[in-house]
Short mmCIF file of C-alpha atoms and ligand atoms in Angstrom, two decimals:
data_model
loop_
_atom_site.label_atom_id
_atom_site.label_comp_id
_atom_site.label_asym_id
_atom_site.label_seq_id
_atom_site.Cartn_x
_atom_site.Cartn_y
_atom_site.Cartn_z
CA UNK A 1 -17.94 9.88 -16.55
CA UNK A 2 -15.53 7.31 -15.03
CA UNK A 3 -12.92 6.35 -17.80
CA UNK A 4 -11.38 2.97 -17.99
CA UNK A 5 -7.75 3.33 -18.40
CA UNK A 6 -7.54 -0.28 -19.58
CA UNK A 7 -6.36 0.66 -22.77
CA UNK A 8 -3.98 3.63 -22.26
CA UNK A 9 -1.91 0.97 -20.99
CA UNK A 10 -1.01 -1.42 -23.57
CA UNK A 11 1.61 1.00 -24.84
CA UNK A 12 3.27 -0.18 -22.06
CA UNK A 13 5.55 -3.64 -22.91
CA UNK A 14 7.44 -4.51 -19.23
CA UNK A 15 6.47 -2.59 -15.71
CA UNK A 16 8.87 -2.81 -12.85
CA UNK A 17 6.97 -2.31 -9.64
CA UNK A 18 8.92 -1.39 -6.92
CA UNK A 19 7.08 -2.11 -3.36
CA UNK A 20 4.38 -4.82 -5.25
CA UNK A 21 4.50 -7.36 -2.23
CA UNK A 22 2.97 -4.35 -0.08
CA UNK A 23 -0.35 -3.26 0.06
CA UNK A 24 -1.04 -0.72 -2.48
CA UNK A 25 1.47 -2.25 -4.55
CA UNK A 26 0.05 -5.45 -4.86
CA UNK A 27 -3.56 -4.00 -6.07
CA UNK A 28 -1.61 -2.14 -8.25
CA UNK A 29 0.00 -5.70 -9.44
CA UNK A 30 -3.25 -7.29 -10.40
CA UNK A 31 -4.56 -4.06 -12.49
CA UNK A 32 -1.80 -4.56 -14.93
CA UNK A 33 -2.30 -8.05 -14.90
CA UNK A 34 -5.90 -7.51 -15.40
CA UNK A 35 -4.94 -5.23 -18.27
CA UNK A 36 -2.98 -7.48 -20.08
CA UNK A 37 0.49 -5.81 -19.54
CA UNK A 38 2.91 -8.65 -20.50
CA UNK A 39 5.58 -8.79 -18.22
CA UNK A 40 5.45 -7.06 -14.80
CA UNK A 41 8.78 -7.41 -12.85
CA UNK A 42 7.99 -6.92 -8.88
CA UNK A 43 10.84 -5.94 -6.92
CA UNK A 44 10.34 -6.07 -3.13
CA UNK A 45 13.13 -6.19 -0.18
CA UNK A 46 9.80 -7.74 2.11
CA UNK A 47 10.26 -6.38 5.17
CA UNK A 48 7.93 -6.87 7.80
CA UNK A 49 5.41 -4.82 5.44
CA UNK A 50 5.99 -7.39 2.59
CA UNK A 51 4.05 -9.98 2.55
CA UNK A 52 4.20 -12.58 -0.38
CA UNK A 53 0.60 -13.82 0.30
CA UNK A 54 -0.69 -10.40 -1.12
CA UNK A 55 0.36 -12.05 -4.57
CA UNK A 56 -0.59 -15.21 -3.85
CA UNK A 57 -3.46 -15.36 -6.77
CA UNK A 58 -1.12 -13.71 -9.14
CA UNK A 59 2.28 -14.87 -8.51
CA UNK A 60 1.82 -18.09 -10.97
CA UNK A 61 0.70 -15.99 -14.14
CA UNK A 62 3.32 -16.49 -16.47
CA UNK A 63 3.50 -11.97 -17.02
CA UNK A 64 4.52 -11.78 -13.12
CA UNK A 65 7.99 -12.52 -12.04
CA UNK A 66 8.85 -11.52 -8.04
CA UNK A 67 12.37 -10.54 -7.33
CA UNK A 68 13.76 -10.11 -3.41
CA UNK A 69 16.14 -7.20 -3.43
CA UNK A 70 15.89 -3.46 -1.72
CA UNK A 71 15.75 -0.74 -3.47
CA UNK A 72 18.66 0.95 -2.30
CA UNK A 73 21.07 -1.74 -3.88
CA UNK A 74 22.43 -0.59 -6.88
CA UNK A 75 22.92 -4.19 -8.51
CA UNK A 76 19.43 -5.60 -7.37
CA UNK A 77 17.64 -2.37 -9.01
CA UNK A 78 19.99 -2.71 -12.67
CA UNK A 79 19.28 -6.25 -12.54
CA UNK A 80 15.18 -5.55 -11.69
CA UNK A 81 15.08 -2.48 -14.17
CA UNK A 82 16.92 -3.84 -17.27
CA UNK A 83 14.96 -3.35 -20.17
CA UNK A 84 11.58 -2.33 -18.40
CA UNK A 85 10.25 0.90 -20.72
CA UNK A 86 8.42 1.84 -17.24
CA UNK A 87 8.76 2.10 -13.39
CA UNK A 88 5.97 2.33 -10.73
CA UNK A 89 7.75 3.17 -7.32
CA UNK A 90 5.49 2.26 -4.22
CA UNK A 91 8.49 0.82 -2.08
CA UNK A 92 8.87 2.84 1.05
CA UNK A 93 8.64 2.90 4.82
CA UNK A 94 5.14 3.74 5.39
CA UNK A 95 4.04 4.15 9.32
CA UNK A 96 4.39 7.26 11.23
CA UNK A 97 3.93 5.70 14.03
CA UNK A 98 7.09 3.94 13.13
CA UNK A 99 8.83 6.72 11.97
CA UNK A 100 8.42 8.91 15.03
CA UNK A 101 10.14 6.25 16.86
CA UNK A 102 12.91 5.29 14.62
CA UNK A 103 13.22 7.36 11.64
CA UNK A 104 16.42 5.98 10.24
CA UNK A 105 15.16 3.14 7.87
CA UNK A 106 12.74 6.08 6.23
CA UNK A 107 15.93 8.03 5.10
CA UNK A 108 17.33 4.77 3.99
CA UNK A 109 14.47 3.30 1.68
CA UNK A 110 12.32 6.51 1.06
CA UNK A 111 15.29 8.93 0.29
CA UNK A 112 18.57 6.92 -0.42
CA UNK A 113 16.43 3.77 -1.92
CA UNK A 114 14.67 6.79 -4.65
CA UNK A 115 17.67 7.56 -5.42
CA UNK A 116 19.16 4.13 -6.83
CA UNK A 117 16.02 3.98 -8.51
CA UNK A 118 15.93 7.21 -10.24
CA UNK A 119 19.40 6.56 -10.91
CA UNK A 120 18.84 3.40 -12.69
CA UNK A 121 16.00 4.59 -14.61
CA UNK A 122 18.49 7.35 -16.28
CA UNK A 123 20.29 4.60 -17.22
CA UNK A 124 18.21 2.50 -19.16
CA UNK A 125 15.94 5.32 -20.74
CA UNK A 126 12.66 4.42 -19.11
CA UNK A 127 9.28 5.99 -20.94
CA UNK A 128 7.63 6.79 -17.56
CA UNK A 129 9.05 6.90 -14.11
CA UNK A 130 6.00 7.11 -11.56
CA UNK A 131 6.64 8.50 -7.89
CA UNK A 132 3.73 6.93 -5.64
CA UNK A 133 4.28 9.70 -2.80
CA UNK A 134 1.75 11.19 0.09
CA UNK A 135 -0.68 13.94 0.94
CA UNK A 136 1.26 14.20 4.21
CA UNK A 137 4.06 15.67 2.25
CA UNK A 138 1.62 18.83 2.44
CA UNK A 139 1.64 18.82 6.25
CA UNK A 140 -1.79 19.79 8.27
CA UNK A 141 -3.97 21.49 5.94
CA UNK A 142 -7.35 22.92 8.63
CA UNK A 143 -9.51 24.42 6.10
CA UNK A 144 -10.35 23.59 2.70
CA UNK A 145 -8.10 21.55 0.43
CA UNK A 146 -4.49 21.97 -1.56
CA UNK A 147 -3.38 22.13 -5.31
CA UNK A 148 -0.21 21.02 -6.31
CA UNK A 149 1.23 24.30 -6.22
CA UNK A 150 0.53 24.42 -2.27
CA UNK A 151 4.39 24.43 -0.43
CA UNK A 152 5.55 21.25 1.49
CA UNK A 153 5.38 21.33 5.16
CA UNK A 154 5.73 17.78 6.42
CA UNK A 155 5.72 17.31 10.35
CA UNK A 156 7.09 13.90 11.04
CA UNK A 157 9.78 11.92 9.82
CA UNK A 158 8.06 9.59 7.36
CA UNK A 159 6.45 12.53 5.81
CA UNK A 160 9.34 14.65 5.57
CA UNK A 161 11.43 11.46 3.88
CA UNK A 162 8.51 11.15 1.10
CA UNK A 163 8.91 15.33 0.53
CA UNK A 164 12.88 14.40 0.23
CA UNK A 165 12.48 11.77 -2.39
CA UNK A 166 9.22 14.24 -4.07
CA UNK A 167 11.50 16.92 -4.63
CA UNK A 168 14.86 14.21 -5.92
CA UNK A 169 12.39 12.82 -7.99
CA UNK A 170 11.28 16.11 -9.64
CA UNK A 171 14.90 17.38 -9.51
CA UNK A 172 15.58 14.25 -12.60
CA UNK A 173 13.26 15.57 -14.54
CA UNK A 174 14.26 18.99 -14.83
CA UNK A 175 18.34 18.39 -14.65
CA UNK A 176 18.16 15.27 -16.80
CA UNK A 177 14.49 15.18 -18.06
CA UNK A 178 13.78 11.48 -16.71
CA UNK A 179 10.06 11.31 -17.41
CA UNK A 180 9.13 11.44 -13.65
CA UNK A 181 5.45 11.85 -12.41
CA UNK A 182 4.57 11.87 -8.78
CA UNK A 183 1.38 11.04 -7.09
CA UNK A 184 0.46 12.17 -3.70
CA UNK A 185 -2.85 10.28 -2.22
CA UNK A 186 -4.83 10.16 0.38
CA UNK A 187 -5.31 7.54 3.42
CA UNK A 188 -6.18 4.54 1.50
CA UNK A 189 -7.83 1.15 2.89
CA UNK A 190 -9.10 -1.52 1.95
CA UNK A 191 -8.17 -5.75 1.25
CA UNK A 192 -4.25 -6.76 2.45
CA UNK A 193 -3.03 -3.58 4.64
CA UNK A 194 -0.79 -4.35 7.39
CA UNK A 195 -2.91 -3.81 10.86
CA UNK A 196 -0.50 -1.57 11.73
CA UNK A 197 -2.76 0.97 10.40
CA UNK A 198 -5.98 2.91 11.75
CA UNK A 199 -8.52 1.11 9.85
CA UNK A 200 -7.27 -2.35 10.16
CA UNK A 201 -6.01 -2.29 13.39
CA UNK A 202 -9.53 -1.40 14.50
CA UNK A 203 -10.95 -4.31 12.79
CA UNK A 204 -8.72 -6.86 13.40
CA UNK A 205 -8.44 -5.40 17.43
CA UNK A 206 -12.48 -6.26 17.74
CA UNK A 207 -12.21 -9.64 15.99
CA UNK A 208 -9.80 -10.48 18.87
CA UNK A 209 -11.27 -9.31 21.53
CA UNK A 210 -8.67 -6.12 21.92
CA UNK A 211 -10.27 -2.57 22.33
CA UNK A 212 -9.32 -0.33 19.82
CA UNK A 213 -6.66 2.88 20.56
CA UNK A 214 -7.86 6.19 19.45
CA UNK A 215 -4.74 8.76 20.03
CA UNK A 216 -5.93 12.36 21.40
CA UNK A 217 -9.64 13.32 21.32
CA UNK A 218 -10.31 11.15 17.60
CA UNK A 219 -11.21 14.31 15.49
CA UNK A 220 -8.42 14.15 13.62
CA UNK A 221 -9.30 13.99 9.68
CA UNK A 222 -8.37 12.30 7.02
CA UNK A 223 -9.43 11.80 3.08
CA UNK A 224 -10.46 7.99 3.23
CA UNK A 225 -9.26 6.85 -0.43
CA UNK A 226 -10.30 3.11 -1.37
CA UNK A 227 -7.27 0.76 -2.50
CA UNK A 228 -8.36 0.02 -5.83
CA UNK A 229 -9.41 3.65 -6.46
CA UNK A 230 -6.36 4.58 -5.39
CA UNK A 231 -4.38 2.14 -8.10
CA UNK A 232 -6.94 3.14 -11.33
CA UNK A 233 -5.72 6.94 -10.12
CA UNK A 234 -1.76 6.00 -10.32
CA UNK A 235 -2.42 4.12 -13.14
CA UNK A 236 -3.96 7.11 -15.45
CA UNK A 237 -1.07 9.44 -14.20
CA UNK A 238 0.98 6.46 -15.43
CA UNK A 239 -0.58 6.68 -18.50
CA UNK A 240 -1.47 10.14 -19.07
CA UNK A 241 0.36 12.09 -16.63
CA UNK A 242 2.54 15.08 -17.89
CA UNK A 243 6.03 14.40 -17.08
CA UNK A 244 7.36 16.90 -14.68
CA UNK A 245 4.04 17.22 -13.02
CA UNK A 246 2.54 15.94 -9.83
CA UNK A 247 -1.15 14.59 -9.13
CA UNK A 248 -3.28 14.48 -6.35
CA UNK A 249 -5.22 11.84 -5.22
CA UNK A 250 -8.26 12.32 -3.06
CA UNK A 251 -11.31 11.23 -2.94
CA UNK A 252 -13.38 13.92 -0.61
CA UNK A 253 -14.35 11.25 1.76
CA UNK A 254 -13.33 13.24 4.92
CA UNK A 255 -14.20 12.00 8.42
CA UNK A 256 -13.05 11.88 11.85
CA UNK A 257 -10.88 9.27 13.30
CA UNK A 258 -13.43 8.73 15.59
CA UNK A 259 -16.40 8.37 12.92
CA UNK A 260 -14.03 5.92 11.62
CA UNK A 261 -13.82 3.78 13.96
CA UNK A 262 -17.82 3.76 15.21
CA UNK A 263 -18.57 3.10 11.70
CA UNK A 264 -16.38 -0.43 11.78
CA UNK A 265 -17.99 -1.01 15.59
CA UNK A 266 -21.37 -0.79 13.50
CA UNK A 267 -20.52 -3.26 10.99
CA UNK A 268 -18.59 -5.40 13.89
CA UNK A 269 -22.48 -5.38 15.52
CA UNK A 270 -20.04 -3.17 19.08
CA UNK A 271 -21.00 -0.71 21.23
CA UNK A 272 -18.67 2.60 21.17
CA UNK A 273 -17.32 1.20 24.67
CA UNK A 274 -14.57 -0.67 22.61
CA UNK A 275 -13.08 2.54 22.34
CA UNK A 276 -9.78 3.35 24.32
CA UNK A 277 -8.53 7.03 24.04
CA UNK A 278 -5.02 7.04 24.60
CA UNK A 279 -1.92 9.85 24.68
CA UNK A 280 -1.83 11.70 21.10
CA UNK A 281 0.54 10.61 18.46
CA UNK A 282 3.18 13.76 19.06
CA UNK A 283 3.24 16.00 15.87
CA UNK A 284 -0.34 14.05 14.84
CA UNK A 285 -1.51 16.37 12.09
CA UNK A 286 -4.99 17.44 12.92
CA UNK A 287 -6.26 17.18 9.08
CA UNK A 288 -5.09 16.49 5.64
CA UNK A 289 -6.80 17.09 2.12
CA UNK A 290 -5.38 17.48 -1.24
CA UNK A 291 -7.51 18.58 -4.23
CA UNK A 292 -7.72 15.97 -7.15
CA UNK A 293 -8.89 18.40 -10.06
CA UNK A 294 -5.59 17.90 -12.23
CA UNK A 295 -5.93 14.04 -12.34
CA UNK A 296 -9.51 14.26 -12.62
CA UNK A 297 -9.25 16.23 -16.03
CA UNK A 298 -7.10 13.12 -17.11
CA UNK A 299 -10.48 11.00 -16.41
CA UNK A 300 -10.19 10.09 -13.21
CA UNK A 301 -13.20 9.56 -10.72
CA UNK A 302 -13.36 7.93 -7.27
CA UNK A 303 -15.35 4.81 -7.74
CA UNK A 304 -16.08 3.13 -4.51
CA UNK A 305 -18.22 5.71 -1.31
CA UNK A 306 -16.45 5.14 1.94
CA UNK A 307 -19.44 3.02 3.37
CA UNK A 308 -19.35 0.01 0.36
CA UNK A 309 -15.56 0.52 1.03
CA UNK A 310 -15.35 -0.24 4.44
CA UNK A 311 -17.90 -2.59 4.44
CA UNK A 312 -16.05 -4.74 1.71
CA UNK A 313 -12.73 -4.30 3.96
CA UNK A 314 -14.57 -5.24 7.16
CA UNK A 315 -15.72 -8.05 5.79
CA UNK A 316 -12.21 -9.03 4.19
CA UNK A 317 -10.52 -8.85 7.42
CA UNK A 318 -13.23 -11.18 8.81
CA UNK A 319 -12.78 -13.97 6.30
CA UNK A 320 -9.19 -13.57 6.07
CA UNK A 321 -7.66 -14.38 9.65
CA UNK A 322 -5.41 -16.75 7.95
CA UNK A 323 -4.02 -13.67 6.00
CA UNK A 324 -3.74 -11.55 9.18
CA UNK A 325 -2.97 -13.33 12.53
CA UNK A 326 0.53 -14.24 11.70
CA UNK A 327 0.95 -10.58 10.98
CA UNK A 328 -0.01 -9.34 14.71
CA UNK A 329 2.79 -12.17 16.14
CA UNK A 330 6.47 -11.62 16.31
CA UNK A 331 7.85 -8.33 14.81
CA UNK A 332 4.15 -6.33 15.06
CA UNK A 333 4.01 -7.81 18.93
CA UNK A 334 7.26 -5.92 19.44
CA UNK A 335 6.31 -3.05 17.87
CA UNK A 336 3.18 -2.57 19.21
CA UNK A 337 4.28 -2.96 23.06
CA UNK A 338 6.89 -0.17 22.14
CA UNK A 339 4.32 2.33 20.34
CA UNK A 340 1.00 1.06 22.59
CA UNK A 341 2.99 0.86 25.52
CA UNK A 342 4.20 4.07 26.43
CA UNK A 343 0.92 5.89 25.56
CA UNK A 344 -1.39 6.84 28.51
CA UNK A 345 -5.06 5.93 28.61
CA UNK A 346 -7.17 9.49 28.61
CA UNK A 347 -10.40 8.73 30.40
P1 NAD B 1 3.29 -0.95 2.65
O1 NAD B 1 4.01 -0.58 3.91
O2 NAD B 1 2.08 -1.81 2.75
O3 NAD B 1 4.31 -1.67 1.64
C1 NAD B 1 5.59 -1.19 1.40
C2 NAD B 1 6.31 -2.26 0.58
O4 NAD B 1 7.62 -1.77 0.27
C3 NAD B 1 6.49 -3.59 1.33
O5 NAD B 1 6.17 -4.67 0.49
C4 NAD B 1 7.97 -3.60 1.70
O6 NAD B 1 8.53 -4.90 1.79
C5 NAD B 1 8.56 -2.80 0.53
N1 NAD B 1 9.85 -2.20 0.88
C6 NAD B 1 10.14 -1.45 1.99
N2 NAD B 1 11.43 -1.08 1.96
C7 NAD B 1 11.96 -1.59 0.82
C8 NAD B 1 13.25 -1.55 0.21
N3 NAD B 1 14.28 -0.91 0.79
N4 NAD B 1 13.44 -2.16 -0.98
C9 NAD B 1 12.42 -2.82 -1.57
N5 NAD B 1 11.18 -2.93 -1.05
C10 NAD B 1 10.95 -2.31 0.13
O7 NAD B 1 2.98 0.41 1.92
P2 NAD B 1 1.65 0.97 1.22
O8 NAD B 1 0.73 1.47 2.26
O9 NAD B 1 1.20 0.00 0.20
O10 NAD B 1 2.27 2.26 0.48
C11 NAD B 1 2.90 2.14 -0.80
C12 NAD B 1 3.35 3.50 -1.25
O11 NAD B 1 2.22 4.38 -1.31
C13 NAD B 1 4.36 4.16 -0.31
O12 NAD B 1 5.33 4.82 -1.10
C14 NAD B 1 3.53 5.16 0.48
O13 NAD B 1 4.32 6.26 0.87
C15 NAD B 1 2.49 5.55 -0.55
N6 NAD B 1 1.19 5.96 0.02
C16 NAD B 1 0.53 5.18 0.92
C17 NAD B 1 -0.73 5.58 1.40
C18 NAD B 1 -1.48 4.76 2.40
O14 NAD B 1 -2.45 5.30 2.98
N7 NAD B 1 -1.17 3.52 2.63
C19 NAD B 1 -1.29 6.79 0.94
C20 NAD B 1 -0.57 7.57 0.02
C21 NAD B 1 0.66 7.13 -0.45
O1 DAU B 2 -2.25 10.39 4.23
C1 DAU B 2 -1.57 9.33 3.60
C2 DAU B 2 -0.83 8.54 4.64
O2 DAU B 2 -1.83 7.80 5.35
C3 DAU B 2 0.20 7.58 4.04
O3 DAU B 2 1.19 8.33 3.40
C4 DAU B 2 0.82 6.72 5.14
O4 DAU B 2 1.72 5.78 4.58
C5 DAU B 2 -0.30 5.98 5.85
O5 DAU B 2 0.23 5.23 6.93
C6 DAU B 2 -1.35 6.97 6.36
O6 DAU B 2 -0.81 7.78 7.46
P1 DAU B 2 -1.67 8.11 8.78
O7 DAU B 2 -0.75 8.41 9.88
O8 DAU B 2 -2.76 9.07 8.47
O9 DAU B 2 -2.37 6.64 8.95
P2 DAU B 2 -2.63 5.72 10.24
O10 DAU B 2 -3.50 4.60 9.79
O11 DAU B 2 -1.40 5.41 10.98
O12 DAU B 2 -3.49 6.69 11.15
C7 DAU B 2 -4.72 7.24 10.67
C8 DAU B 2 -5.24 8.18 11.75
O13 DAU B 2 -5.61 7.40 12.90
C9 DAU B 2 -4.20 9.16 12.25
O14 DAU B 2 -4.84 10.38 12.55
C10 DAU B 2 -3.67 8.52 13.53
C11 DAU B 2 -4.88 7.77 14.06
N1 DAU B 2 -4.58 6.51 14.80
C12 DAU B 2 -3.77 5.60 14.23
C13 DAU B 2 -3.48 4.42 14.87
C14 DAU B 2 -2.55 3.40 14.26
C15 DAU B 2 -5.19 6.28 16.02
O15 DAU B 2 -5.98 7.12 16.53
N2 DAU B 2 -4.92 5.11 16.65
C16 DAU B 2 -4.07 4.18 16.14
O16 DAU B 2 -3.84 3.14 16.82
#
């Protein structure tokens, strides 16, 4: 039975959301508005993953105040975090891509930034301090699927900066029993990801006539988590979650890069020829896949199957060009030369 977790939350007076001008974060936004939290403080640095538009239909309810600052300033977080009874951490560098090429910033924000953060919430006493982390902290897992017991073996510097700020994060808890619970999910898609990523960057690549760039052979796998999904599972560890303890979030919605991608050429009405196979992402783990069974005896269920999913984000991106063509100017331009550039087309 799928449980609403609605309710659980009302205990729940003021939410900081660290992050909430980012993808995830800004789903994650409009569930507590949606259940009826009554002030929800958003603290965002909004870097070129930031995007004030993702909060664009809730940024004028009188509950939601947005505050610029990064994470890793101690003044910006006291000043974010005073008086909150809870914290919801989704701020982070997020692309491996990225990472691999300049892995700095990910120490910065994903280590340093957790930190401040965890430091502040010390301070002020907060009820619940949640850790949105990764499956990738896991590393490649070929066969079968990991508990939370399973040791971390991340393989690329993004990764390996979420397993950093995992293990600070749990370290509070046990020295100074801050109420930490960490989440580590799967891929997740859907409405308002950057097209930096797989899924978007496919969709978005076909609606402008680009073909899309499948690294290696495209049978890498990964556990396709939908957004919202995603947000009702952080928001039951939120409410429910054992302090000290850590969640995984899959959904067991596994499929090949490749399958990915055909599936949005489908929907885009494309022949598989829009495919370009280019040099492998170096370190790309092959597979990932955590096992869920711990959050799911809170009441949590996957909701949404990976074809309604994909279809409702395919169709997103194609209504929403306003939302995603300044995104592929300027800074992702750059970016993309850099990353695109120097791979090799395979065939
Ligand atoms: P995103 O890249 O879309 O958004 C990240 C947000 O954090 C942006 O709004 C950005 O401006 C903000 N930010 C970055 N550095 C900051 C700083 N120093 N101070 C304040 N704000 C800062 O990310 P996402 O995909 O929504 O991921 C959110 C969280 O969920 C991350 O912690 C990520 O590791 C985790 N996660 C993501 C996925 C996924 O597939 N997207 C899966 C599992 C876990
Ligand atoms: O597993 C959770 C992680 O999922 C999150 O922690 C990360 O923040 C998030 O970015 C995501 O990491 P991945 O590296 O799996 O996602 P990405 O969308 O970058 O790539 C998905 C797969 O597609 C991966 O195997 C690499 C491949 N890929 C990606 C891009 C951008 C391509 O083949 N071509 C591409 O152009």
């Amino acid at each position: 039975m799928v449980q609403d977790v609605t309710d659980k939350l009302q205990t729940f007076r003021r939410v900081l959301v660290t992050g909430g001008a980012g993808f995830i974060g800004s789903h994650f936004v409009r569930l507590l508005l949606a259940a009826g939290i009554s002030e929800i403080r958003v603290l965002d640095k909004l870097t070129y993953a930031g995007n004030l538009a993702n909060l664009a239909d809730v940024l004028s309810a009188p509950a939601v105040t947005f505050i610029q600052g990064d994470i890793a300033d101690p003044e910006a977080v006291a000043a974010a975090m005073a008086e909150c009874d809870a914290v919801v951490h989704f701020a982070a560098e997020t692309h491996v891509d990225r990472a691999i090429l300049e892995p700095a910033p990910f120490i910065q924000t994903n280590v340093l930034g957790t930190q401040v953060l965890l430091n502040a919430a010390l301070a002020y006493h907060v009820r619940r301090f949640v850790h949105v982390s990764t499956d990738e902290v896991y590393g490649e897992v070929l066969v079968g699927a990991v508990n939370e017991a399973a040791p971390l073996r991340p393989r690329n510097p993004y990764a390996a900066s979420k397993a950093a700020a995992d293990l600070l994060a749990l370290s509070y808890y046990a020295s100074y029993g801050l109420p930490v619970v960490v989440t580590r999910g799967a891929n997740t898609y859907g409405p308002y990801q950057h097209p930096e990523k797989l899924i978007p960057l496919a969709i978005t690549n076909v609606l402008e006539g680009k073909p899309v760039p499948i690294y290696g052979d495209g049978l890498q796998e990964r556990d396709w988590l939908f957004v919202t999904d995603h947000c009702r599972a952080i928001a039951f560890a939120l409410a429910d979650g054992q302090p000290g303890q850590i969640y995984n979030i899959g959904a067991g919605n596994h499929r090949p890069n490749r399958e990915v991608v055909r599936a949005i050429l489908r929907l885009l009405h494309c022949s598989d020829e829009w495919i370009t196979y280019v040099t492998d992402r170096p370190g790309h783990d092959r597979r990932y896949a955590v096992d869920p069974q711990a959050l799911m005896a809170l009441g949590w269920r996957p909701t949404v199957s990976f074809e309604e999913g994909l279809r409702q984000t395919v169709a997103w991106y194609q209504q929403r060009r306003d939302w995603w063509e300044p995104m592929k100017q300027g800074e992702f331009a750059a970016y993309a030369a850099r990353n695109y550039g120097s791979r090799q087309r395979m065939g």
